[in-house]
C-alpha cells in the first residue's frame, strides 16, 4: 500500500471517528447533561483537532486553513462571546468545556472543508449515514428495549442508537436527503449504483416513518420540494423571466397564508396540534420565568439545562412527569444560553452561511452544488421543533463549518468525478 493511500485511509477513518464523536452525546440515554461525559467528549475532540492541526502543519496547508478562517470570520464574534460567557455562566465548568468543544469543532470542520470538496463531504456523510441506520437497525432488532421508545407518552417509536425518537428522526431525515442527492446524480449513469442508492433511499424513508417524528416528516417533505425546485431551476432557469419569479413568489406567499390559516387541519393530519406537542406553553414559561431575568447575556454558553433545579421546575410547570432537558428549539436554546447579544452574533454566522450557500448554489450544475443550500434549509426547519445546532451534539455545527470552509477554500470548486 502506497504512503498516500495509507494517509487517505487514516484520514477518512479519523473523520469517521469525528462524526461519531460529534453525535455521541445524543446516543441512547440523556448523557450530555452529565459533566463527566462532556469532559470525555472534549478530550476526544481535542485529540482529533490536535491531529488535524499537526496534519495541516506537516502538509504545509495550515496557512490555507488560517486564510480560509480569515475569510469566514463571521464565526469568530460568536466564538469569542461564548467564551467570555464563562464569567457569568450558571455552570462555568460546563460552559468552558462546551466552548472548548466548539473551538475543536471549528478546527476539525475547517480541516475537512479545506481538504475536501462539497461533493466529497457528501460522500463521507453518506457513508456515515449508512453506518448510523445499519447500527440503529441492529439495535432495534436485537435490543428493542434500547432502540424502541417505551415512555409514558411515546410507545413504539424507533429511536435506534439515539436517546429520543425525534433526534433519530432528524438524523434519518438528513440521511434520506443525502441518499436522494446521490440517487438523482447517478440516474443519468444508470448501473448498479442507482439500485444501491435507490434501495437505501427507500429504506431510509421506511425508517424515518417508524420514528414517528412529525418534525422530521415535515422537514423531509419540505426538502424534497427544495430539491425539485433546484432541479427545475437548473434545467429551465435560463429561460425564466422576472415575471415568472414574481408569480412564483406570490404563489409561495399565498400558499404560506393558506397554510397559516389552516394550521389546525395541517397538524391534525399528523395527529398533532398547534401547541407543537406542548412546546409552545413550555417556551412561554421559559421566556417568562427565566429568559426575562437574563435577556442580554443569557445563562452561559450551553449551561442552562445542566442546572437540575431549572430542568425539574420546567417539567413540573408544564406537566411533564420527568424534568425537561432541552427547549426543543435550537434557536431558543442559543437565546436562553447567550441572550440577545449571543443570538445576534450567532445570526451573523448563520445568515453569512446562508448567503454563501445561495451564491454557491447559483453556480451549481448538479445537486451536489446545491447541497449547502439544502443543508441550511434543513438546519432552519429541523431546529424549529428540536435542538440540533449545538445543544446535545455538535454534528451539524461541524457540517456547517466544513461546508462553509469548502465553499470558500480551494475545495469550493464543484469538481466532476
GROMACS .gro file of C-alpha atoms in nm:
model
  417
    1UNK     CA    1   0.000   0.000   0.000
    2UNK     CA    2   0.143   0.338  -0.101
    3UNK     CA    3   0.202   0.604   0.163
    4UNK     CA    4  -0.055   0.839   0.008
    5UNK     CA    5  -0.322   0.569   0.011
    6UNK     CA    6  -0.239   0.485   0.372
    7UNK     CA    7  -0.270   0.853   0.468
    8UNK     CA    8  -0.605   0.877   0.284
    9UNK     CA    9  -0.746   0.574   0.468
   10UNK     CA   10  -0.622   0.702   0.805
   11UNK     CA   11  -0.760   1.047   0.734
   12UNK     CA   12  -1.106   0.920   0.642
   13UNK     CA   13  -1.110   0.683   0.940
   14UNK     CA   14  -1.038   0.973   1.178
   15UNK     CA   15  -1.309   1.183   1.012
   16UNK     CA   16  -1.546   0.890   1.066
   17UNK     CA   17  -1.446   0.888   1.436
   18UNK     CA   18  -1.504   1.264   1.439
   19UNK     CA   19  -1.857   1.221   1.301
   20UNK     CA   20  -1.923   0.953   1.560
   21UNK     CA   21  -1.786   1.163   1.848
   22UNK     CA   22  -1.985   1.470   1.747
   23UNK     CA   23  -2.301   1.256   1.771
   24UNK     CA   24  -2.202   1.061   2.081
   25UNK     CA   25  -2.358   1.288   2.343
   26UNK     CA   26  -2.700   1.215   2.194
   27UNK     CA   27  -2.670   0.835   2.199
   28UNK     CA   28  -2.909   0.609   2.393
   29UNK     CA   29  -2.959   0.797   2.718
   30UNK     CA   30  -2.961   1.165   2.814
   31UNK     CA   31  -2.585   1.164   2.872
   32UNK     CA   32  -2.497   1.516   2.761
   33UNK     CA   33  -2.622   1.659   3.091
   34UNK     CA   34  -2.363   1.451   3.281
   35UNK     CA   35  -2.050   1.670   3.321
   36UNK     CA   36  -1.809   1.374   3.316
   37UNK     CA   37  -1.943   1.264   2.976
   38UNK     CA   38  -1.896   1.617   2.839
   39UNK     CA   39  -1.536   1.612   2.964
   40UNK     CA   40  -1.473   1.280   2.786
   41UNK     CA   41  -1.617   1.417   2.464
   42UNK     CA   42  -1.400   1.728   2.492
   43UNK     CA   43  -1.088   1.513   2.537
   44UNK     CA   44  -1.168   1.302   2.229
   45UNK     CA   45  -1.237   1.609   2.015
   46UNK     CA   46  -0.920   1.774   2.146
   47UNK     CA   47  -0.709   1.478   2.032
   48UNK     CA   48  -0.873   1.478   1.689
   49UNK     CA   49  -0.835   1.857   1.649
   50UNK     CA   50  -0.470   1.835   1.758
   51UNK     CA   51  -0.404   1.565   1.499
   52UNK     CA   52  -0.571   1.768   1.226
   53UNK     CA   53  -0.362   2.074   1.314
   54UNK     CA   54  -0.048   1.859   1.307
   55UNK     CA   55  -0.150   1.707   0.972
   56UNK     CA   56  -0.202   2.054   0.822
   57UNK     CA   57   0.136   2.166   0.955
   58UNK     CA   58   0.310   1.859   0.804
   59UNK     CA   59   0.131   1.906   0.469
   60UNK     CA   60   0.200   2.282   0.460
   61UNK     CA   61  -0.173   2.352   0.444
   62UNK     CA   62  -0.203   2.532   0.777
   63UNK     CA   63  -0.171   2.868   0.605
   64UNK     CA   64  -0.462   2.773   0.377
   65UNK     CA   65  -0.670   2.686   0.683
   66UNK     CA   66  -0.588   3.018   0.850
   67UNK     CA   67  -0.660   3.211   0.532
   68UNK     CA   68  -0.996   3.038   0.493
   69UNK     CA   69  -1.074   3.105   0.859
   70UNK     CA   70  -0.998   3.471   0.794
   71UNK     CA   71  -1.245   3.469   0.504
   72UNK     CA   72  -1.506   3.315   0.733
   73UNK     CA   73  -1.453   3.548   1.026
   74UNK     CA   74  -1.829   3.553   1.081
   75UNK     CA   75  -1.798   3.264   1.328
   76UNK     CA   76  -1.538   3.441   1.543
   77UNK     CA   77  -1.757   3.705   1.718
   78UNK     CA   78  -1.992   3.435   1.846
   79UNK     CA   79  -1.697   3.215   1.944
   80UNK     CA   80  -1.542   3.497   2.148
   81UNK     CA   81  -1.870   3.588   2.318
   82UNK     CA   82  -1.944   3.223   2.401
   83UNK     CA   83  -1.601   3.202   2.565
   84UNK     CA   84  -1.649   3.522   2.765
   85UNK     CA   85  -1.987   3.396   2.891
   86UNK     CA   86  -1.792   3.160   3.117
   87UNK     CA   87  -1.753   3.452   3.360
   88UNK     CA   88  -2.130   3.486   3.421
   89UNK     CA   89  -2.236   3.130   3.346
   90UNK     CA   90  -2.459   2.947   3.595
   91UNK     CA   91  -2.233   2.644   3.540
   92UNK     CA   92  -1.898   2.780   3.428
   93UNK     CA   93  -1.727   2.439   3.408
   94UNK     CA   94  -1.980   2.319   3.151
   95UNK     CA   95  -1.964   2.646   2.957
   96UNK     CA   96  -1.585   2.612   2.942
   97UNK     CA   97  -1.598   2.251   2.823
   98UNK     CA   98  -1.867   2.319   2.565
   99UNK     CA   99  -1.677   2.625   2.443
  100UNK     CA  100  -1.364   2.413   2.400
  101UNK     CA  101  -1.571   2.159   2.206
  102UNK     CA  102  -1.689   2.444   1.982
  103UNK     CA  103  -1.327   2.551   1.924
  104UNK     CA  104  -1.225   2.193   1.840
  105UNK     CA  105  -1.531   2.161   1.613
  106UNK     CA  106  -1.429   2.470   1.418
  107UNK     CA  107  -1.073   2.337   1.378
  108UNK     CA  108  -1.195   1.992   1.268
  109UNK     CA  109  -1.463   2.135   1.038
  110UNK     CA  110  -1.211   2.375   0.886
  111UNK     CA  111  -0.974   2.086   0.824
  112UNK     CA  112  -1.243   1.889   0.641
  113UNK     CA  113  -1.355   2.192   0.442
  114UNK     CA  114  -1.007   2.288   0.324
  115UNK     CA  115  -0.924   1.930   0.225
  116UNK     CA  116  -1.247   1.804   0.067
  117UNK     CA  117  -1.489   1.941  -0.190
  118UNK     CA  118  -1.860   1.968  -0.112
  119UNK     CA  119  -1.919   1.658  -0.322
  120UNK     CA  120  -1.660   1.462  -0.127
  121UNK     CA  121  -1.810   1.579   0.203
  122UNK     CA  122  -2.149   1.449   0.087
  123UNK     CA  123  -1.991   1.111   0.012
  124UNK     CA  124  -1.831   1.095   0.358
  125UNK     CA  125  -2.161   1.189   0.522
  126UNK     CA  126  -2.350   0.933   0.312
  127UNK     CA  127  -2.122   0.650   0.426
  128UNK     CA  128  -2.165   0.764   0.785
  129UNK     CA  129  -2.542   0.777   0.733
  130UNK     CA  130  -2.539   0.414   0.613
  131UNK     CA  131  -2.349   0.318   0.927
  132UNK     CA  132  -2.592   0.502   1.157
  133UNK     CA  133  -2.903   0.346   1.001
  134UNK     CA  134  -2.745  -0.002   0.993
  135UNK     CA  135  -2.630   0.014   1.356
  136UNK     CA  136  -2.965   0.158   1.466
  137UNK     CA  137  -3.148  -0.120   1.282
  138UNK     CA  138  -2.942  -0.383   1.465
  139UNK     CA  139  -3.020  -0.219   1.800
  140UNK     CA  140  -3.393  -0.203   1.717
  141UNK     CA  141  -3.395  -0.567   1.606
  142UNK     CA  142  -3.183  -0.726   1.880
  143UNK     CA  143  -3.215  -0.475   2.169
  144UNK     CA  144  -3.565  -0.330   2.129
  145UNK     CA  145  -3.567  -0.213   2.493
  146UNK     CA  146  -3.296   0.035   2.389
  147UNK     CA  147  -3.385   0.101   2.027
  148UNK     CA  148  -3.763   0.147   2.061
  149UNK     CA  149  -3.921   0.405   2.290
  150UNK     CA  150  -4.131   0.278   2.579
  151UNK     CA  151  -4.214   0.606   2.750
  152UNK     CA  152  -4.538   0.702   2.919
  153UNK     CA  153  -4.642   0.929   2.629
  154UNK     CA  154  -4.437   0.767   2.349
  155UNK     CA  155  -4.479   0.399   2.266
  156UNK     CA  156  -4.323   0.205   1.980
  157UNK     CA  157  -4.134   0.484   1.802
  158UNK     CA  158  -3.789   0.390   1.670
  159UNK     CA  159  -3.501   0.580   1.828
  160UNK     CA  160  -3.216   0.348   1.728
  161UNK     CA  161  -2.888   0.441   1.893
  162UNK     CA  162  -3.013   0.788   1.991
  163UNK     CA  163  -3.176   0.894   2.318
  164UNK     CA  164  -3.502   1.014   2.162
  165UNK     CA  165  -3.713   0.932   1.857
  166UNK     CA  166  -3.712   1.297   1.744
  167UNK     CA  167  -3.334   1.302   1.729
  168UNK     CA  168  -3.329   0.973   1.539
  169UNK     CA  169  -3.599   1.107   1.308
  170UNK     CA  170  -3.399   1.418   1.224
  171UNK     CA  171  -3.087   1.213   1.155
  172UNK     CA  172  -3.290   0.975   0.938
  173UNK     CA  173  -3.436   1.274   0.752
  174UNK     CA  174  -3.091   1.418   0.681
  175UNK     CA  175  -2.959   1.079   0.573
  176UNK     CA  176  -3.258   1.027   0.346
  177UNK     CA  177  -3.182   1.355   0.167
  178UNK     CA  178  -2.817   1.256   0.124
  179UNK     CA  179  -2.925   0.927  -0.035
  180UNK     CA  180  -3.169   1.110  -0.262
  181UNK     CA  181  -2.899   1.351  -0.383
  182UNK     CA  182  -2.669   1.058  -0.468
  183UNK     CA  183  -2.953   0.874  -0.640
  184UNK     CA  184  -3.057   1.168  -0.860
  185UNK     CA  185  -2.697   1.242  -0.957
  186UNK     CA  186  -2.637   0.879  -1.065
  187UNK     CA  187  -2.963   0.835  -1.257
  188UNK     CA  188  -2.800   0.961  -1.576
  189UNK     CA  189  -2.532   0.691  -1.549
  190UNK     CA  190  -2.770   0.409  -1.452
  191UNK     CA  191  -2.595   0.087  -1.348
  192UNK     CA  192  -2.583  -0.091  -1.013
  193UNK     CA  193  -2.513   0.220  -0.807
  194UNK     CA  194  -2.856   0.356  -0.892
  195UNK     CA  195  -3.018   0.046  -0.744
  196UNK     CA  196  -2.792   0.066  -0.440
  197UNK     CA  197  -2.876   0.427  -0.356
  198UNK     CA  198  -3.239   0.375  -0.456
  199UNK     CA  199  -3.273   0.088  -0.209
  200UNK     CA  200  -3.105   0.295   0.064
  201UNK     CA  201  -3.335   0.588  -0.011
  202UNK     CA  202  -3.648   0.371   0.025
  203UNK     CA  203  -3.516   0.205   0.338
  204UNK     CA  204  -3.438   0.541   0.498
  205UNK     CA  205  -3.795   0.654   0.420
  206UNK     CA  206  -3.936   0.346   0.597
  207UNK     CA  207  -3.700   0.402   0.889
  208UNK     CA  208  -3.799   0.769   0.906
  209UNK     CA  209  -4.168   0.678   0.913
  210UNK     CA  210  -4.111   0.441   1.206
  211UNK     CA  211  -3.956   0.718   1.418
  212UNK     CA  212  -4.298   0.888   1.439
  213UNK     CA  213  -4.128   1.229   1.436
  214UNK     CA  214  -4.362   1.484   1.281
  215UNK     CA  215  -4.086   1.746   1.274
  216UNK     CA  216  -3.874   1.505   1.071
  217UNK     CA  217  -4.169   1.427   0.839
  218UNK     CA  218  -4.232   1.795   0.763
  219UNK     CA  219  -3.859   1.868   0.722
  220UNK     CA  220  -3.822   1.579   0.477
  221UNK     CA  221  -4.125   1.682   0.272
  222UNK     CA  222  -4.003   2.041   0.250
  223UNK     CA  223  -3.650   1.938   0.148
  224UNK     CA  224  -3.790   1.718  -0.127
  225UNK     CA  225  -3.965   2.032  -0.251
  226UNK     CA  226  -3.639   2.226  -0.235
  227UNK     CA  227  -3.465   1.956  -0.439
  228UNK     CA  228  -3.741   1.951  -0.701
  229UNK     CA  229  -3.728   2.329  -0.727
  230UNK     CA  230  -3.348   2.320  -0.760
  231UNK     CA  231  -3.370   2.065  -1.042
  232UNK     CA  232  -3.633   2.275  -1.218
  233UNK     CA  233  -3.423   2.594  -1.191
  234UNK     CA  234  -3.105   2.422  -1.311
  235UNK     CA  235  -3.293   2.288  -1.614
  236UNK     CA  236  -3.515   2.584  -1.703
  237UNK     CA  237  -3.377   2.876  -1.501
  238UNK     CA  238  -3.213   3.033  -1.804
  239UNK     CA  239  -3.550   3.061  -1.976
  240UNK     CA  240  -3.731   3.226  -1.686
  241UNK     CA  241  -3.804   3.598  -1.673
  242UNK     CA  242  -3.870   3.833  -1.383
  243UNK     CA  243  -4.243   3.788  -1.422
  244UNK     CA  244  -4.205   3.414  -1.368
  245UNK     CA  245  -4.011   3.470  -1.044
  246UNK     CA  246  -4.271   3.723  -0.932
  247UNK     CA  247  -4.551   3.474  -0.994
  248UNK     CA  248  -4.359   3.208  -0.803
  249UNK     CA  249  -4.301   3.442  -0.504
  250UNK     CA  250  -4.667   3.544  -0.495
  251UNK     CA  251  -4.774   3.180  -0.515
  252UNK     CA  252  -4.541   3.099  -0.226
  253UNK     CA  253  -4.684   3.382  -0.015
  254UNK     CA  254  -5.040   3.270  -0.094
  255UNK     CA  255  -4.960   2.908  -0.008
  256UNK     CA  256  -4.798   3.016   0.320
  257UNK     CA  257  -5.103   3.225   0.409
  258UNK     CA  258  -5.340   2.937   0.336
  259UNK     CA  259  -5.123   2.705   0.546
  260UNK     CA  260  -5.115   2.953   0.835
  261UNK     CA  261  -5.494   2.990   0.833
  262UNK     CA  262  -5.534   2.612   0.836
  263UNK     CA  263  -5.262   2.508   1.079
  264UNK     CA  264  -5.504   2.309   1.295
  265UNK     CA  265  -5.609   2.098   0.998
  266UNK     CA  266  -5.248   2.059   0.881
  267UNK     CA  267  -5.119   1.936   1.218
  268UNK     CA  268  -5.432   1.724   1.251
  269UNK     CA  269  -5.308   1.515   0.958
  270UNK     CA  270  -5.021   1.405   1.183
  271UNK     CA  271  -5.241   1.375   1.492
  272UNK     CA  272  -5.084   1.689   1.641
  273UNK     CA  273  -5.199   2.042   1.725
  274UNK     CA  274  -5.065   2.396   1.708
  275UNK     CA  275  -4.913   2.373   2.057
  276UNK     CA  276  -4.645   2.158   1.889
  277UNK     CA  277  -4.697   1.880   2.145
  278UNK     CA  278  -4.671   2.119   2.438
  279UNK     CA  279  -4.370   2.312   2.312
  280UNK     CA  280  -4.545   2.648   2.284
  281UNK     CA  281  -4.661   2.656   2.651
  282UNK     CA  282  -4.313   2.540   2.755
  283UNK     CA  283  -4.147   2.819   2.555
  284UNK     CA  284  -4.387   3.074   2.707
  285UNK     CA  285  -4.293   2.972   3.060
  286UNK     CA  286  -3.922   2.955   2.970
  287UNK     CA  287  -3.931   3.315   2.849
  288UNK     CA  288  -4.144   3.447   3.133
  289UNK     CA  289  -3.970   3.274   3.423
  290UNK     CA  290  -3.609   3.256   3.308
  291UNK     CA  291  -3.515   3.445   2.994
  292UNK     CA  292  -3.670   3.768   3.124
  293UNK     CA  293  -3.417   3.764   3.409
  294UNK     CA  294  -3.111   3.746   3.181
  295UNK     CA  295  -3.222   3.875   2.841
  296UNK     CA  296  -2.895   4.022   2.714
  297UNK     CA  297  -2.619   3.788   2.832
  298UNK     CA  298  -2.807   3.464   2.896
  299UNK     CA  299  -2.717   3.187   3.139
  300UNK     CA  300  -2.378   3.098   2.992
  301UNK     CA  301  -2.285   2.902   2.681
  302UNK     CA  302  -2.477   2.570   2.690
  303UNK     CA  303  -2.516   2.597   3.068
  304UNK     CA  304  -2.891   2.638   3.133
  305UNK     CA  305  -3.007   2.277   3.102
  306UNK     CA  306  -2.724   2.145   3.320
  307UNK     CA  307  -2.882   2.303   3.630
  308UNK     CA  308  -3.103   2.039   3.794
  309UNK     CA  309  -3.339   2.293   3.953
  310UNK     CA  310  -3.420   2.453   3.616
  311UNK     CA  311  -3.494   2.120   3.450
  312UNK     CA  312  -3.719   1.999   3.732
  313UNK     CA  313  -3.907   2.329   3.754
  314UNK     CA  314  -3.968   2.335   3.378
  315UNK     CA  315  -4.103   1.979   3.384
  316UNK     CA  316  -4.334   2.033   3.680
  317UNK     CA  317  -4.469   2.361   3.548
  318UNK     CA  318  -4.569   2.232   3.204
  319UNK     CA  319  -4.699   1.900   3.339
  320UNK     CA  320  -4.426   1.653   3.241
  321UNK     CA  321  -4.351   1.362   3.474
  322UNK     CA  322  -3.979   1.400   3.411
  323UNK     CA  323  -3.750   1.705   3.404
  324UNK     CA  324  -3.726   1.881   3.067
  325UNK     CA  325  -3.374   1.868   2.925
  326UNK     CA  326  -3.383   2.087   2.610
  327UNK     CA  327  -3.601   2.365   2.473
  328UNK     CA  328  -3.689   2.157   2.164
  329UNK     CA  329  -3.579   2.452   1.952
  330UNK     CA  330  -3.216   2.512   1.862
  331UNK     CA  331  -3.255   2.888   1.822
  332UNK     CA  332  -3.431   2.928   2.158
  333UNK     CA  333  -3.155   2.727   2.326
  334UNK     CA  334  -2.894   2.964   2.186
  335UNK     CA  335  -3.106   3.258   2.304
  336UNK     CA  336  -3.150   3.129   2.660
  337UNK     CA  337  -2.780   3.046   2.692
  338UNK     CA  338  -2.624   3.351   2.529
  339UNK     CA  339  -2.902   3.612   2.540
  340UNK     CA  340  -2.982   3.870   2.277
  341UNK     CA  341  -2.616   3.955   2.224
  342UNK     CA  342  -2.506   3.597   2.162
  343UNK     CA  343  -2.805   3.528   1.939
  344UNK     CA  344  -2.727   3.830   1.723
  345UNK     CA  345  -2.364   3.722   1.692
  346UNK     CA  346  -2.470   3.368   1.604
  347UNK     CA  347  -2.710   3.511   1.345
  348UNK     CA  348  -2.415   3.688   1.179
  349UNK     CA  349  -2.252   3.348   1.128
  350UNK     CA  350  -2.576   3.173   1.037
  351UNK     CA  351  -2.700   3.429   0.786
  352UNK     CA  352  -2.350   3.460   0.642
  353UNK     CA  353  -2.350   3.086   0.578
  354UNK     CA  354  -2.692   3.116   0.415
  355UNK     CA  355  -2.561   3.390   0.185
  356UNK     CA  356  -2.256   3.185   0.087
  357UNK     CA  357  -2.479   2.885   0.018
  358UNK     CA  358  -2.712   3.086  -0.207
  359UNK     CA  359  -2.419   3.225  -0.406
  360UNK     CA  360  -2.269   2.878  -0.436
  361UNK     CA  361  -2.599   2.725  -0.548
  362UNK     CA  362  -2.640   2.984  -0.825
  363UNK     CA  363  -2.326   2.843  -0.991
  364UNK     CA  364  -2.425   2.479  -0.943
  365UNK     CA  365  -2.460   2.235  -1.231
  366UNK     CA  366  -2.591   1.949  -1.018
  367UNK     CA  367  -2.742   1.880  -0.677
  368UNK     CA  368  -2.401   1.846  -0.515
  369UNK     CA  369  -2.355   2.217  -0.572
  370UNK     CA  370  -2.697   2.291  -0.421
  371UNK     CA  371  -2.622   2.083  -0.111
  372UNK     CA  372  -2.502   2.377   0.106
  373UNK     CA  373  -2.838   2.548   0.048
  374UNK     CA  374  -3.022   2.222   0.119
  375UNK     CA  375  -2.818   2.185   0.438
  376UNK     CA  376  -2.906   2.535   0.557
  377UNK     CA  377  -3.274   2.475   0.478
  378UNK     CA  378  -3.250   2.158   0.686
  379UNK     CA  379  -3.090   2.337   0.984
  380UNK     CA  380  -3.361   2.603   0.973
  381UNK     CA  381  -3.653   2.361   0.969
  382UNK     CA  382  -3.510   2.092   1.195
  383UNK     CA  383  -3.426   2.340   1.470
  384UNK     CA  384  -3.780   2.474   1.494
  385UNK     CA  385  -3.904   2.164   1.680
  386UNK     CA  386  -3.572   2.018   1.800
  387UNK     CA  387  -3.231   2.138   1.923
  388UNK     CA  388  -2.978   2.032   1.661
  389UNK     CA  389  -2.732   2.321   1.637
  390UNK     CA  390  -2.511   2.270   1.942
  391UNK     CA  391  -2.717   2.156   2.242
  392UNK     CA  392  -2.681   1.781   2.280
  393UNK     CA  393  -2.448   1.719   1.986
  394UNK     CA  394  -2.204   1.913   1.767
  395UNK     CA  395  -2.257   1.717   1.444
  396UNK     CA  396  -2.449   1.976   1.246
  397UNK     CA  397  -2.230   2.264   1.358
  398UNK     CA  398  -1.937   2.055   1.232
  399UNK     CA  399  -2.108   2.002   0.896
  400UNK     CA  400  -2.195   2.372   0.860
  401UNK     CA  401  -1.833   2.471   0.932
  402UNK     CA  402  -1.699   2.204   0.693
  403UNK     CA  403  -1.926   2.312   0.408
  404UNK     CA  404  -1.866   2.684   0.473
  405UNK     CA  405  -1.488   2.634   0.456
  406UNK     CA  406  -1.518   2.411   0.149
  407UNK     CA  407  -1.721   2.674  -0.037
  408UNK     CA  408  -1.466   2.948   0.030
  409UNK     CA  409  -1.142   2.748   0.010
  410UNK     CA  410  -0.976   2.595  -0.295
  411UNK     CA  411  -1.202   2.294  -0.249
  412UNK     CA  412  -1.508   2.505  -0.322
  413UNK     CA  413  -1.500   2.430  -0.695
  414UNK     CA  414  -1.765   2.175  -0.787
  415UNK     CA  415  -1.544   1.908  -0.933
  416UNK     CA  416  -1.657   1.649  -1.183
  417UNK     CA  417  -1.564   1.290  -1.093
   0.00000   0.00000   0.00000
